[in-house]
Amino acid sequence: MFNFIFYAFILGVSINAYAVEVSTTINEGINALADYHEGDEDKPAVVILHGILQTKNFSTIKSISNHLVEEDYTVLAPTLSLGIDNRVESLSCEAIHTHSMESDIAEISTWIRWLKKRTNKPIILIGHSAGATQLIAYLDKYKGEIKQPAKVILISLAYFADQPNSHTSSESINKARKSLANKVIQPDKYGFTYCKEYVSTPEAYLSYIDWSRDKVTEKLLELDSSFSLLFGSADKRVDQSWPPELKEKGLDVTIVKDANHFFHAFHEFDLIDYIDGVLEKD
């Protein structure tokens, strides 16, 4: 714990010296960026994925990445391009969003293949919020690309269609479905998670909406993966009845009292301790 507090105070300056920014070309010639650290040969590789519209530099992701680099794991933390060349900043709600769940998980696959060319280590997946949902979608579509992830850690797992305290509404969903049925392809304004006006094509918008609470639950139970799920009891982006429901269904669920969606402040220590515990399990 002392080491973690020390590195938190220096804000990752020393840690970042051991990670390098790498890039790869994805569909349509767009360049995507990631932080990469080649760690101890006896430790597995860890892929860390950020939440919706964010980057590898988002605070929750950076805390995890910095800690695992300091522990000398091989770490790959990509920024999904969302269709933007060399994207380094979070994307605003009002930007035109042509990216989709399908394009995001295809990009995850590109990074997994990039990593597999550089190491034959077991691969552990860590996702935060929508990034956790996208890892489930990736494992569902790209079955066999990772024969069996050593572990999959899902933090503040999100869903979309029926997410509480969000701007996603039945009105927006119905508008998008009607536009799609009428073969409308131009972007429009929709309510989506924390965005009052999320500008997207109806098809791209609905690709995320399709991942409802029921679908995420179904895929968690269906996929043959070692899922470990961490929630905060003060997370307002999920219905608080859901984590206990998942636990009752036999999934490995831990709930941290009073932690929010991002595990801010002192709950950052709970987050790091939890990840260490999962990684150290046989």
Coordinates of C-alpha atoms in Angstrom, one line a residue:
M1 CA 0.0 0.0 0.0
F2 CA 2.9 2.4 0.8
N3 CA 4.3 2.0 -2.7
F4 CA 0.9 2.8 -4.2
I5 CA 0.4 6.0 -2.2
F6 CA 3.9 7.1 -3.0
Y7 CA 3.4 6.7 -6.7
A8 CA 0.0 8.3 -6.5
F9 CA 1.7 11.4 -5.0
I10 CA 4.1 11.7 -7.9
L11 CA 1.2 11.2 -10.3
G12 CA 2.7 8.4 -12.3
V13 CA 5.8 10.4 -13.4
S14 CA 8.2 7.6 -12.6
I15 CA 5.9 4.9 -13.8
N16 CA 5.2 6.4 -17.2
A17 CA 8.9 6.4 -17.9
Y18 CA 8.6 2.6 -18.3
A19 CA 5.6 2.7 -20.7
V20 CA 5.8 3.8 -24.3
E21 CA 3.1 5.1 -26.6
V22 CA 2.6 2.7 -29.6
S23 CA 0.3 2.8 -32.6
T24 CA -1.3 0.6 -35.1
T25 CA -3.4 1.1 -38.2
I26 CA -7.0 0.0 -38.1
N27 CA -9.8 0.1 -40.7
E28 CA -9.7 2.8 -43.3
G29 CA -6.1 3.8 -42.5
I30 CA -6.9 5.4 -39.2
N31 CA -4.1 5.3 -36.6
A32 CA -4.9 4.2 -33.1
L33 CA -2.8 4.8 -30.0
A34 CA -2.0 2.8 -26.9
D35 CA 0.3 2.7 -23.9
Y36 CA 2.5 -0.4 -23.8
H37 CA 4.9 -1.8 -21.2
E38 CA 6.7 -5.1 -21.7
G39 CA 7.0 -6.6 -18.2
D40 CA 8.4 -9.5 -16.4
E41 CA 8.4 -12.6 -18.5
D42 CA 6.9 -14.7 -15.7
K43 CA 3.8 -12.4 -15.4
P44 CA 0.8 -12.4 -17.8
A45 CA -0.2 -9.6 -20.2
V46 CA -3.0 -7.3 -19.2
V47 CA -5.2 -5.3 -21.6
I48 CA -7.0 -2.4 -20.0
L49 CA -10.0 -0.8 -21.8
H50 CA -11.6 2.6 -21.0
G51 CA -15.2 3.6 -20.9
I52 CA -17.5 5.3 -23.4
L53 CA -15.9 8.3 -25.3
Q54 CA -12.9 8.3 -23.0
T55 CA -9.2 7.5 -23.5
K56 CA -6.3 5.5 -22.0
N57 CA -5.6 8.6 -19.9
F58 CA -8.9 8.6 -18.1
S59 CA -8.2 8.7 -14.3
T60 CA -9.6 5.2 -13.4
I61 CA -7.8 3.6 -16.3
K62 CA -4.5 5.5 -15.6
S63 CA -4.5 4.4 -12.0
I64 CA -4.9 0.8 -12.9
S65 CA -2.3 1.0 -15.7
N66 CA 0.3 2.8 -13.7
H67 CA 0.0 0.4 -10.8
L68 CA 0.3 -2.7 -13.1
V69 CA 3.3 -1.2 -14.9
E70 CA 4.9 -0.6 -11.5
E71 CA 4.2 -4.2 -10.6
D72 CA 6.0 -5.1 -13.9
Y73 CA 3.1 -6.8 -15.7
T74 CA 3.0 -6.5 -19.5
V75 CA 0.4 -3.9 -20.0
L76 CA -1.5 -2.7 -23.1
A77 CA -3.9 0.2 -22.6
P78 CA -5.4 1.3 -25.9
T79 CA -7.5 4.4 -26.8
L80 CA -10.3 3.3 -29.1
S81 CA -10.1 5.6 -32.1
L82 CA -13.9 6.1 -32.5
G83 CA -13.0 6.9 -36.1
I84 CA -10.6 9.7 -35.3
D85 CA -6.9 9.4 -36.4
N86 CA -4.5 9.5 -33.5
R87 CA -7.2 10.4 -31.0
V88 CA -5.8 11.7 -27.7
E89 CA -8.8 13.5 -26.2
S90 CA -12.2 12.3 -24.9
L91 CA -14.9 12.8 -27.5
S92 CA -17.7 15.3 -26.8
C93 CA -21.4 14.3 -26.9
E94 CA -22.0 16.8 -29.7
A95 CA -19.4 15.4 -32.0
I96 CA -20.6 13.3 -34.9
H97 CA -20.4 9.7 -33.8
T98 CA -20.2 7.2 -36.6
H99 CA -18.4 4.6 -34.6
S100 CA -20.4 1.6 -33.4
M101 CA -20.2 -1.3 -30.9
E102 CA -19.1 -3.4 -33.9
S103 CA -16.3 -1.1 -35.0
D104 CA -15.1 -0.8 -31.4
I105 CA -14.9 -4.5 -30.8
A106 CA -13.2 -5.0 -34.2
E107 CA -10.6 -2.5 -32.9
I108 CA -10.2 -4.4 -29.7
S109 CA -9.5 -7.5 -31.9
T110 CA -6.8 -5.5 -33.8
W111 CA -5.1 -4.7 -30.5
I112 CA -5.3 -8.2 -29.2
R113 CA -3.7 -9.5 -32.4
W114 CA -1.0 -6.8 -32.1
L115 CA -0.3 -8.0 -28.6
K116 CA -0.2 -11.7 -29.5
K117 CA 2.5 -11.0 -32.1
R118 CA 4.7 -9.6 -29.4
T119 CA 4.1 -12.1 -26.6
N120 CA 2.7 -15.6 -26.1
K121 CA 1.8 -14.9 -22.5
P122 CA -1.7 -15.6 -21.1
I123 CA -3.9 -12.5 -21.6
I124 CA -5.9 -10.9 -18.9
L125 CA -8.7 -8.4 -19.8
I126 CA -9.7 -5.5 -17.6
G127 CA -12.5 -3.1 -18.7
H128 CA -14.2 -0.2 -17.0
S129 CA -17.9 0.8 -17.5
A130 CA -18.7 0.5 -21.2
G131 CA -15.2 -0.8 -21.8
A132 CA -16.3 -3.8 -19.7
T133 CA -19.4 -4.3 -21.8
Q134 CA -17.3 -4.1 -25.0
L135 CA -14.9 -6.8 -23.7
I136 CA -18.0 -9.1 -23.3
A137 CA -19.1 -8.2 -26.8
Y138 CA -15.5 -8.9 -28.1
L139 CA -15.4 -12.3 -26.4
D140 CA -18.8 -13.1 -27.8
K141 CA -17.9 -12.2 -31.4
Y142 CA -14.3 -13.2 -31.6
K143 CA -14.6 -16.6 -30.0
G144 CA -11.2 -18.4 -30.1
E145 CA -9.0 -15.4 -30.7
I146 CA -8.0 -15.7 -27.1
K147 CA -8.4 -19.4 -26.5
Q148 CA -9.4 -18.7 -22.9
P149 CA -8.5 -15.4 -21.2
A150 CA -6.7 -16.1 -18.0
K151 CA -9.0 -13.7 -16.2
V152 CA -11.6 -11.1 -17.2
I153 CA -12.0 -8.2 -14.7
L154 CA -15.1 -6.1 -15.2
I155 CA -15.3 -2.8 -13.2
S156 CA -18.5 -0.9 -12.9
L157 CA -20.0 -3.0 -15.8
A158 CA -22.5 -0.9 -17.7
Y159 CA -25.5 -1.6 -19.9
F160 CA -27.3 0.9 -22.2
A161 CA -30.9 0.5 -23.2
D162 CA -32.3 0.6 -19.6
Q163 CA -29.5 2.4 -17.8
P164 CA -30.7 4.4 -14.8
N165 CA -29.9 8.1 -14.4
S166 CA -29.1 8.5 -18.1
H167 CA -30.4 10.4 -21.0
T168 CA -31.2 7.3 -22.9
S169 CA -34.9 7.3 -23.4
S170 CA -37.6 5.2 -25.2
E171 CA -38.3 8.3 -27.3
S172 CA -34.7 8.4 -28.6
I173 CA -34.6 4.7 -29.2
N174 CA -37.9 4.7 -31.0
K175 CA -36.8 7.6 -33.2
A176 CA -33.6 5.8 -34.1
R177 CA -35.5 2.6 -34.9
K178 CA -38.0 4.4 -37.1
S179 CA -35.1 6.2 -38.9
L180 CA -33.4 2.9 -39.5
A181 CA -36.5 1.3 -40.8
N182 CA -36.9 4.2 -43.2
K183 CA -33.2 3.7 -44.3
V184 CA -32.2 7.1 -42.9
I185 CA -28.4 7.2 -42.7
Q186 CA -27.6 10.8 -41.7
P187 CA -26.8 11.6 -38.0
D188 CA -29.4 12.9 -35.6
K189 CA -29.5 13.9 -31.9
Y190 CA -30.3 11.2 -29.4
G191 CA -30.2 10.8 -25.6
F192 CA -27.4 8.4 -24.6
T193 CA -25.9 7.7 -21.2
Y194 CA -24.7 11.0 -19.8
C195 CA -25.2 12.8 -23.2
K196 CA -28.3 14.9 -23.6
E197 CA -27.5 15.4 -27.3
Y198 CA -25.5 12.5 -28.7
V199 CA -25.1 13.0 -32.4
S200 CA -25.0 9.7 -34.3
T201 CA -26.4 7.7 -37.1
P202 CA -29.4 5.6 -36.1
E203 CA -27.6 2.3 -36.9
A204 CA -24.5 3.2 -34.9
Y205 CA -26.6 4.5 -32.0
L206 CA -28.7 1.3 -31.8
S207 CA -25.6 -0.9 -31.9
Y208 CA -24.9 0.2 -28.4
I209 CA -28.6 0.3 -27.3
D210 CA -28.8 -3.3 -28.2
W211 CA -26.6 -4.1 -25.1
S212 CA -29.4 -4.0 -22.5
R213 CA -29.2 -5.3 -19.0
D214 CA -30.8 -8.6 -20.1
K215 CA -28.4 -9.1 -23.0
V216 CA -25.3 -8.4 -20.8
T217 CA -26.6 -10.8 -18.2
E218 CA -27.2 -13.5 -20.8
K219 CA -23.8 -13.2 -22.3
L220 CA -22.1 -13.2 -18.9
L221 CA -23.8 -16.5 -18.2
E222 CA -23.3 -17.9 -21.7
L223 CA -19.6 -17.2 -22.2
D224 CA -17.0 -19.6 -20.9
S225 CA -14.8 -17.0 -19.2
S226 CA -13.4 -16.4 -15.7
F227 CA -15.3 -13.2 -15.0
S228 CA -14.7 -11.2 -11.9
L229 CA -17.1 -8.2 -11.4
L230 CA -16.5 -5.2 -9.2
F231 CA -19.3 -2.7 -8.4
G232 CA -19.6 0.3 -6.1
S233 CA -22.7 0.5 -3.9
A234 CA -23.0 4.2 -4.8
D235 CA -22.8 3.6 -8.5
K236 CA -25.8 5.5 -10.0
R237 CA -25.2 4.2 -13.5
V238 CA -26.6 0.7 -12.8
D239 CA -29.7 -0.5 -11.0
Q240 CA -28.4 -1.5 -7.6
S241 CA -30.5 -4.7 -7.7
W242 CA -28.4 -6.0 -10.6
P243 CA -25.1 -6.9 -8.9
P244 CA -26.8 -9.0 -6.2
E245 CA -28.8 -10.6 -9.0
L246 CA -25.7 -11.5 -10.9
K247 CA -24.1 -12.9 -7.7
E248 CA -27.2 -15.1 -7.1
K249 CA -26.8 -16.5 -10.6
G250 CA -23.3 -17.8 -9.7
L251 CA -21.1 -15.0 -11.0
D252 CA -18.1 -13.8 -9.0
V253 CA -19.4 -10.3 -7.8
T254 CA -17.8 -8.0 -5.3
I255 CA -19.5 -4.8 -4.1
V256 CA -17.5 -2.0 -2.4
K257 CA -19.6 0.0 0.0
D258 CA -20.0 3.7 -0.9
A259 CA -17.8 3.5 -4.0
N260 CA -19.1 5.3 -7.1
H261 CA -18.9 4.4 -10.7
F262 CA -15.3 5.6 -11.0
F263 CA -13.9 4.4 -7.7
H264 CA -12.7 7.9 -6.9
A265 CA -10.9 9.2 -3.8
F266 CA -10.0 6.6 -1.2
H267 CA -12.0 3.9 -3.1
E268 CA -9.1 3.9 -5.6
F269 CA -7.2 1.9 -3.1
D270 CA -10.1 -0.7 -2.9
L271 CA -10.0 -0.9 -6.7
I272 CA -6.2 -1.5 -6.8
D273 CA -6.4 -4.0 -3.9
Y274 CA -9.2 -5.9 -5.6
I275 CA -7.3 -6.2 -9.0
D276 CA -4.2 -7.4 -7.1
G277 CA -6.3 -10.0 -5.4
V278 CA -7.8 -11.3 -8.6
L279 CA -4.4 -11.4 -10.4
E280 CA -2.8 -13.2 -7.5
K281 CA -5.4 -16.0 -7.4
D282 CA -4.4 -19.3 -8.8

